[in-house]
Tab-separated table of C-alpha atoms in Angstrom:
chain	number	residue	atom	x	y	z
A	1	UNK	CA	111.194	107.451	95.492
A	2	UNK	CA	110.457	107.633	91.862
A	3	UNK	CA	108.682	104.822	89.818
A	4	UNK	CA	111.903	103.598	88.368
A	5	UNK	CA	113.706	103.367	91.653
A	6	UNK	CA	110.754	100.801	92.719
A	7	UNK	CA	111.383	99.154	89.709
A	8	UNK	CA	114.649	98.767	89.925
A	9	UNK	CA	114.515	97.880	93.690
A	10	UNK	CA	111.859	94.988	92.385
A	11	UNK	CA	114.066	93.775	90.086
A	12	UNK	CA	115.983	92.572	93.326
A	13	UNK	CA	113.360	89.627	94.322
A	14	UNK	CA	111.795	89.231	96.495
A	15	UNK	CA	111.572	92.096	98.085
A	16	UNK	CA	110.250	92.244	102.059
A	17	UNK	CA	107.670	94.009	103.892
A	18	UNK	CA	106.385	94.207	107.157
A	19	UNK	CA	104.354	91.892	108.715
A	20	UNK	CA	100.923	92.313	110.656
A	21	UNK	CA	100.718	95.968	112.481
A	22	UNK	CA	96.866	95.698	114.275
A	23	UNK	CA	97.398	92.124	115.831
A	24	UNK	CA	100.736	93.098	117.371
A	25	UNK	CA	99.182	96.472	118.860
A	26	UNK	CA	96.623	94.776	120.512
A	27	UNK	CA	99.180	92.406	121.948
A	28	UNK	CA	100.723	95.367	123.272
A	29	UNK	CA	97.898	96.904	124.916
A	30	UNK	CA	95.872	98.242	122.190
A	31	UNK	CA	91.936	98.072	123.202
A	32	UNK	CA	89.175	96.541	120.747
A	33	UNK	CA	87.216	99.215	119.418
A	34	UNK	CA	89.139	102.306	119.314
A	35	UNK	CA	90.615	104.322	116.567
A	36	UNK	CA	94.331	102.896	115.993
A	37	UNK	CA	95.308	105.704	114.504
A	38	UNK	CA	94.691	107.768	117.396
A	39	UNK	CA	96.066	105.125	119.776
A	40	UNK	CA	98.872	104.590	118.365
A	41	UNK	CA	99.509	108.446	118.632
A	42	UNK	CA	98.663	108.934	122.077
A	43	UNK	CA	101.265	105.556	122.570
A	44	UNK	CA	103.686	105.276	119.644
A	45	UNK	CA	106.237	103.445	121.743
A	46	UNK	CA	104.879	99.854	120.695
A	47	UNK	CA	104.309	100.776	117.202
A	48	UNK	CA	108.248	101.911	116.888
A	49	UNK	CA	109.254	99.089	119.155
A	50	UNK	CA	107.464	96.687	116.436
A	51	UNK	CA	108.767	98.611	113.062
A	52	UNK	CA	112.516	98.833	114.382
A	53	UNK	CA	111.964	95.131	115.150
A	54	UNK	CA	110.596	94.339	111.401
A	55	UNK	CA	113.674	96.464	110.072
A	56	UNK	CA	116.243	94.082	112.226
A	57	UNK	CA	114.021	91.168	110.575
A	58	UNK	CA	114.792	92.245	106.855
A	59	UNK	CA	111.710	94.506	106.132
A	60	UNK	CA	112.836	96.715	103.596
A	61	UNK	CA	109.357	98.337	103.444
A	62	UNK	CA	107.396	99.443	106.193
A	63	UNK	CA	103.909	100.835	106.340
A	64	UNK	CA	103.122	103.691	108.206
A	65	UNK	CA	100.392	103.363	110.269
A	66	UNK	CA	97.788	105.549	108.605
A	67	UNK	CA	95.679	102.886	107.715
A	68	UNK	CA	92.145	104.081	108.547
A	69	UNK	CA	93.209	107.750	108.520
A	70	UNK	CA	90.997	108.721	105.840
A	71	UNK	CA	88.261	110.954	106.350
A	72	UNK	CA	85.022	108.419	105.637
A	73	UNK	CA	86.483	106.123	108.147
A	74	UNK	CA	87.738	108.379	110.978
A	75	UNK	CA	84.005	109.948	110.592
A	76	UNK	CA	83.224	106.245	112.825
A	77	UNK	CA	85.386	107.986	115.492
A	78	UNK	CA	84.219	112.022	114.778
A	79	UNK	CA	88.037	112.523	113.722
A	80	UNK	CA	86.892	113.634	110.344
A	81	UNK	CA	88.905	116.883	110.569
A	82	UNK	CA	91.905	115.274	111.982
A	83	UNK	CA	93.234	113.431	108.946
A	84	UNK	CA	95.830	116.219	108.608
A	85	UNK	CA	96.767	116.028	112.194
A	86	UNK	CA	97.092	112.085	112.508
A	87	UNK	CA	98.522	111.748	109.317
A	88	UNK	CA	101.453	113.825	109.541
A	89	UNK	CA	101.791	112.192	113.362
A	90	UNK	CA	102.025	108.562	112.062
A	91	UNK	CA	103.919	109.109	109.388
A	92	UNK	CA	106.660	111.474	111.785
A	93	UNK	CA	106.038	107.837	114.160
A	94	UNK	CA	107.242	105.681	111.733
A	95	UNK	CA	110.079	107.662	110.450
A	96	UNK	CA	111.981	108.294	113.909
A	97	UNK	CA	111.399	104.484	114.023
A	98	UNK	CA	112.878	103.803	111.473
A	99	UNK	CA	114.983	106.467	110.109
A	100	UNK	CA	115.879	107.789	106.603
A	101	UNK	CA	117.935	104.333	105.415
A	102	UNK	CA	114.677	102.945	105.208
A	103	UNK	CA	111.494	103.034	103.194
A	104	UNK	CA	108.093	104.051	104.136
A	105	UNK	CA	105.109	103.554	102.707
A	106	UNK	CA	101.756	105.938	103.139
A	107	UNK	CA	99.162	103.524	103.920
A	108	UNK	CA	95.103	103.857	102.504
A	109	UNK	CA	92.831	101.418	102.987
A	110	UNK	CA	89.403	100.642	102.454
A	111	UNK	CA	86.278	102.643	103.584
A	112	UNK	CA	84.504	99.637	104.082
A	113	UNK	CA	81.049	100.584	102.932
A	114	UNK	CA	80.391	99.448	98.910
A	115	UNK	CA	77.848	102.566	98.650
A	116	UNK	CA	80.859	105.385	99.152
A	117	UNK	CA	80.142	107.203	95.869
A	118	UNK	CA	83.215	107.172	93.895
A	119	UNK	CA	83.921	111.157	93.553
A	120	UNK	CA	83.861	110.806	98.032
A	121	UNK	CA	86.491	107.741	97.996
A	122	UNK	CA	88.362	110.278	95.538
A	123	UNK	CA	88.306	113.099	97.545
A	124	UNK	CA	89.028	111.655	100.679
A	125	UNK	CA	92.299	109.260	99.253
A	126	UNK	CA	93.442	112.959	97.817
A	127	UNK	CA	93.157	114.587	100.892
A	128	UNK	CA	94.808	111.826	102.459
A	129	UNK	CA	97.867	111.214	100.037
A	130	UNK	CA	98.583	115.060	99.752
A	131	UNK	CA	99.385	115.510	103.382
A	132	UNK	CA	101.437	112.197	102.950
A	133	UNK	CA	103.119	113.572	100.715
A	134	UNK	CA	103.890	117.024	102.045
A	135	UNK	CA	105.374	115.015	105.603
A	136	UNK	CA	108.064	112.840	102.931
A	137	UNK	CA	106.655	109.322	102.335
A	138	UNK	CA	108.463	107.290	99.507
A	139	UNK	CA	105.565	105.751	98.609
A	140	UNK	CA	102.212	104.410	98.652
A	141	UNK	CA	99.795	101.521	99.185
A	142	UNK	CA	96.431	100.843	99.179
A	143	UNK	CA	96.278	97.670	100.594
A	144	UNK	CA	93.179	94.979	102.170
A	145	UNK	CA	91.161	96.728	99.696
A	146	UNK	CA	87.452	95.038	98.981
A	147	UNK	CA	86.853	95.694	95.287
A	148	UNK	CA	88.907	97.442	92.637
A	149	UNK	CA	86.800	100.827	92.620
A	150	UNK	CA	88.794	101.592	96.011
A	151	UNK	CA	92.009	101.095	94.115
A	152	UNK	CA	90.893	102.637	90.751
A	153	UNK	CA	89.931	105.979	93.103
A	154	UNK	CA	93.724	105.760	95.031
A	155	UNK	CA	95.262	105.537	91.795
A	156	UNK	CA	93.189	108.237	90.157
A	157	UNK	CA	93.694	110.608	93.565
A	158	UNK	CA	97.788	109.677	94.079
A	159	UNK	CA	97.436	110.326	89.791
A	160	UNK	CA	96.482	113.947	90.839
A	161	UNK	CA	98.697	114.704	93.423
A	162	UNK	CA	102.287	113.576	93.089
A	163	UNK	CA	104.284	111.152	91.099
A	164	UNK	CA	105.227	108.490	93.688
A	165	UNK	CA	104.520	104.466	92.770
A	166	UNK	CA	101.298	102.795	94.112
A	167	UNK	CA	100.936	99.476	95.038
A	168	UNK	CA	97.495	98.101	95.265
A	169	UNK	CA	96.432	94.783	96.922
A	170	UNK	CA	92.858	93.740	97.832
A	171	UNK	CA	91.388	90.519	99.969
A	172	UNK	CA	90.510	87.818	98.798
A	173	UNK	CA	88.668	84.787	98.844
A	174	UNK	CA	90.889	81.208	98.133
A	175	UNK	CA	89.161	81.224	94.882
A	176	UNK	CA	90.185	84.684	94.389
A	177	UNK	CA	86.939	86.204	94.198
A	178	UNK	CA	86.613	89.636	95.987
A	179	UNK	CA	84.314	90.928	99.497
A	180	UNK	CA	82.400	93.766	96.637
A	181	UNK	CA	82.426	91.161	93.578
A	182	UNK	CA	84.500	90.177	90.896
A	183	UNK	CA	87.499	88.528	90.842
A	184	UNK	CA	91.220	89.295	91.906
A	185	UNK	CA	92.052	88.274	88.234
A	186	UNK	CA	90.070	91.239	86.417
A	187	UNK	CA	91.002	93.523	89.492
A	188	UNK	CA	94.515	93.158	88.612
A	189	UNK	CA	94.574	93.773	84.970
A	190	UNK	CA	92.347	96.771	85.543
A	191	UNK	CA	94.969	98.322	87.926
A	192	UNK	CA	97.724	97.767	85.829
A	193	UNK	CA	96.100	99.359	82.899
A	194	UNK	CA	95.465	102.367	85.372
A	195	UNK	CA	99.070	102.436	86.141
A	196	UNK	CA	99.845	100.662	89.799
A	197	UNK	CA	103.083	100.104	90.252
A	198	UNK	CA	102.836	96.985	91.975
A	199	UNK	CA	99.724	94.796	92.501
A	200	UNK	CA	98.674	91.482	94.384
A	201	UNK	CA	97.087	90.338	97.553
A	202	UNK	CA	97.444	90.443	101.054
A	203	UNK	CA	95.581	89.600	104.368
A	204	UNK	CA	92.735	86.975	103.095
A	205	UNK	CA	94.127	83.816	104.278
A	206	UNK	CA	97.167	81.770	104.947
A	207	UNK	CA	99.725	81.325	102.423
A	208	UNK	CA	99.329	77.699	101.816
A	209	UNK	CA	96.116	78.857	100.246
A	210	UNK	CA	97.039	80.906	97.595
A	211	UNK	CA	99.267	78.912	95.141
A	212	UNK	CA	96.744	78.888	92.502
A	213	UNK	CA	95.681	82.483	92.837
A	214	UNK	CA	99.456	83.216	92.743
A	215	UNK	CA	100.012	81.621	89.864
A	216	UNK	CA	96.533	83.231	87.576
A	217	UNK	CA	97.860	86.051	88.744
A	218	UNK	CA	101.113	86.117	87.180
A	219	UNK	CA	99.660	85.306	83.953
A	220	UNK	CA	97.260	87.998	83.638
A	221	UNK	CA	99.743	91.323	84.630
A	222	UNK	CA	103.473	91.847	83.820
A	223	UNK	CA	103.964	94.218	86.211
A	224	UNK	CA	105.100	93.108	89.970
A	225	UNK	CA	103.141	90.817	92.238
A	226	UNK	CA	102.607	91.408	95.929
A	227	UNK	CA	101.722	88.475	98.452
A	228	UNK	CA	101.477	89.555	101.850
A	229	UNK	CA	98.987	86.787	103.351
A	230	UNK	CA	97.630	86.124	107.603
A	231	UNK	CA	99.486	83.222	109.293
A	232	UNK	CA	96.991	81.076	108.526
A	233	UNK	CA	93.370	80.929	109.348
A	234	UNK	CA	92.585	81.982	112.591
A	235	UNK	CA	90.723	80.180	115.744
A	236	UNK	CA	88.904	82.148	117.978
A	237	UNK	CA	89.901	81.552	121.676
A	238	UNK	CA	87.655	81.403	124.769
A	239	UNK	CA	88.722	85.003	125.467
A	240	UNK	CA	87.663	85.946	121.969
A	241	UNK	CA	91.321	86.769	120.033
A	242	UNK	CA	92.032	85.081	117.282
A	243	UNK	CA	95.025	82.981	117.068
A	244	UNK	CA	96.660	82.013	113.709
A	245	UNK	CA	97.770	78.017	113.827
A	246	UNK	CA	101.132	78.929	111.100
A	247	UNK	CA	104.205	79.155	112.487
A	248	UNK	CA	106.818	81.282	111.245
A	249	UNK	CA	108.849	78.335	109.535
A	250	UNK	CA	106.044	76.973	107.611
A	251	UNK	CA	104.963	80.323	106.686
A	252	UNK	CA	108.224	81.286	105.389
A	253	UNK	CA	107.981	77.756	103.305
A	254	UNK	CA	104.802	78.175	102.074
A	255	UNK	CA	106.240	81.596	100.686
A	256	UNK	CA	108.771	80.056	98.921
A	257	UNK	CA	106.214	78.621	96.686
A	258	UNK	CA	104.309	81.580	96.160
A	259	UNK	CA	107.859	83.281	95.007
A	260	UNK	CA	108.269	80.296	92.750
A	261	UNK	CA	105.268	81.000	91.211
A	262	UNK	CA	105.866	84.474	90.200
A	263	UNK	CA	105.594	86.526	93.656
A	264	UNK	CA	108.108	89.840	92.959
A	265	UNK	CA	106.934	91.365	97.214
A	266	UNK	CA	106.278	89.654	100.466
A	267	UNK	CA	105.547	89.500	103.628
A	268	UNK	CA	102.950	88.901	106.504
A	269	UNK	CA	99.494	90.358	107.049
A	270	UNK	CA	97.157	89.384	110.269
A	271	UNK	CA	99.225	87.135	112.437
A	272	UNK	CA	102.631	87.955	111.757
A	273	UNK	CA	105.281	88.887	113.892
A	274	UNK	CA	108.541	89.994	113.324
A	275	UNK	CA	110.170	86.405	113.430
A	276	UNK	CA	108.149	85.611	110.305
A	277	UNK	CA	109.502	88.312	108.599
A	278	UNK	CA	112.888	87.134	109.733
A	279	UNK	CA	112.099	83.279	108.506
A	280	UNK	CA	111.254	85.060	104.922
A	281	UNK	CA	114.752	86.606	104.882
A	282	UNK	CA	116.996	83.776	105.905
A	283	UNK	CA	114.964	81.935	103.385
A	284	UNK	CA	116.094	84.305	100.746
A	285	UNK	CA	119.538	85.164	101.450
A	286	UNK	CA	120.826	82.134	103.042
């Protein structure tokens, strides 16, 4: 996918993601505290099962599942030298899913540790995007990010490597302010000037927080907004899963808003099933 074709698919508002991926796997059987990526390998049946259900919904994006499949984080698992290996597995997952009619996005995330040194969050987005890349994504995101140096280094190593569009969101506080400092306002401007594609929020907190972030946004970048909030804030149950109080029809209306307000992307983070993903496109094409 080139950079115009996104644009020109944008131009389309609002266009739909996926919703939540991790909350649904553990639904399906996935146990606390191992790798996902290599779960989801060694059982891709409920990962397809959920991404052909998101494309029945209305997704027109969906994220492989290569979230954590970076070298710093597999290191937690000592999968270091499999990022190749589970990469090109995921994305090959996500594609027979789905098929070639739909979109894919290459998914980096966070490292989670505010000390990585810039030139090793480089390195290992680089290695990570080039065998994304090589296996056929159309293009990338680097979403639930913590502060804008993790986005500035997956712009700077995508930059390097190919020519497909970035989008960038990062968590947030409801004020806005972000997990490493600053504020999603400043993060945003900085990321367009660097060249992201797309740019915006998701997981953070329920949509009917965010109307005033939404909306600061919008004024600070000219370039397309992405919301893709939880379903809600989350209660902790007496067997220790969270469960998210928003139902898919008020989630869907509380989106409307944040479209209103200048949201170009949507769709669900933590929480999110494929019926709120449905709910967001019968509210848009009804």
């Amino acid at each position: 996918m080139t950079k115009q074709e996104f644009q020109n698919l944008v131009k389309q508002r609002p266009v739909i993601l996926d919703g939540a991926t991790g909350s649904n796997l553990m639904k399906a059987g996935m146990p606390k505290g191992v790798c996902t990526e290599q779960w989801v390998c060694e059982n891709p049946k409920p990962l397809q099962e959920l991404q052909k259900a998101y494309e029945k919904a209305g997704s027109q994006i969906v994220y492989a599942p290569t979230f954590s499949a970076n070298r710093i984080s597999l290191k937690n698992y000592g999968l270091e030298n499999k990022v190749e290996e589970l990469n090109k597995a995921l994305i090959e997952i996500s594609r027979t899913a789905v098929g070639s009619q739909m979109l894919v996005a290459g998914d980096l995330t966070t490292a989670g540790n505010q000390e990585t040194p810039y030139e090793e969050l480089l390195e290992a987005y680089r290695e990570q995007i080039l065998v994304q890349t090589r296996e056929g994504i159309d293009l990338l995101v680097a979403e639930t990010m913590l502060g804008v140096t993790e986005c500035m280094a997956a712009l700077d190593a995508a930059a390097s490597v190919c020519s497909l569009p970035v989008m960038c969101t990062l968590t947030v506080e409801s004020d806005g302010s972000l997990f490493f400092g600053g504020n999603i306002y400043e993060a945003v401007e900085t990321l367009e000037e660097m060249g992201a594609d797309a740019v915006g929020i998701n997981c953070s907190t329920g949509p009917d927080q965010l109307l005033s972030v939404v909306e600061n946004m919008r004024k600070r970048v000219n370039i397309p907004l992405i919301v893709k909030p939880n379903a809600g804030i989350p209660v902790i149950n007496a067997q220790g899963q969270p469960v998210y109080s928003m139902e898919a029809r008020e989630f869907a209306a509380c989106m409307k808003h944040l479209v209103d307000a200048g949201a170009d992307i949507i769709g669900g983070c933590c929480g999110t099933t494929p019926e709120y993903i449905q709910k967001l496109h019968d509210t848009f094409t009804l």
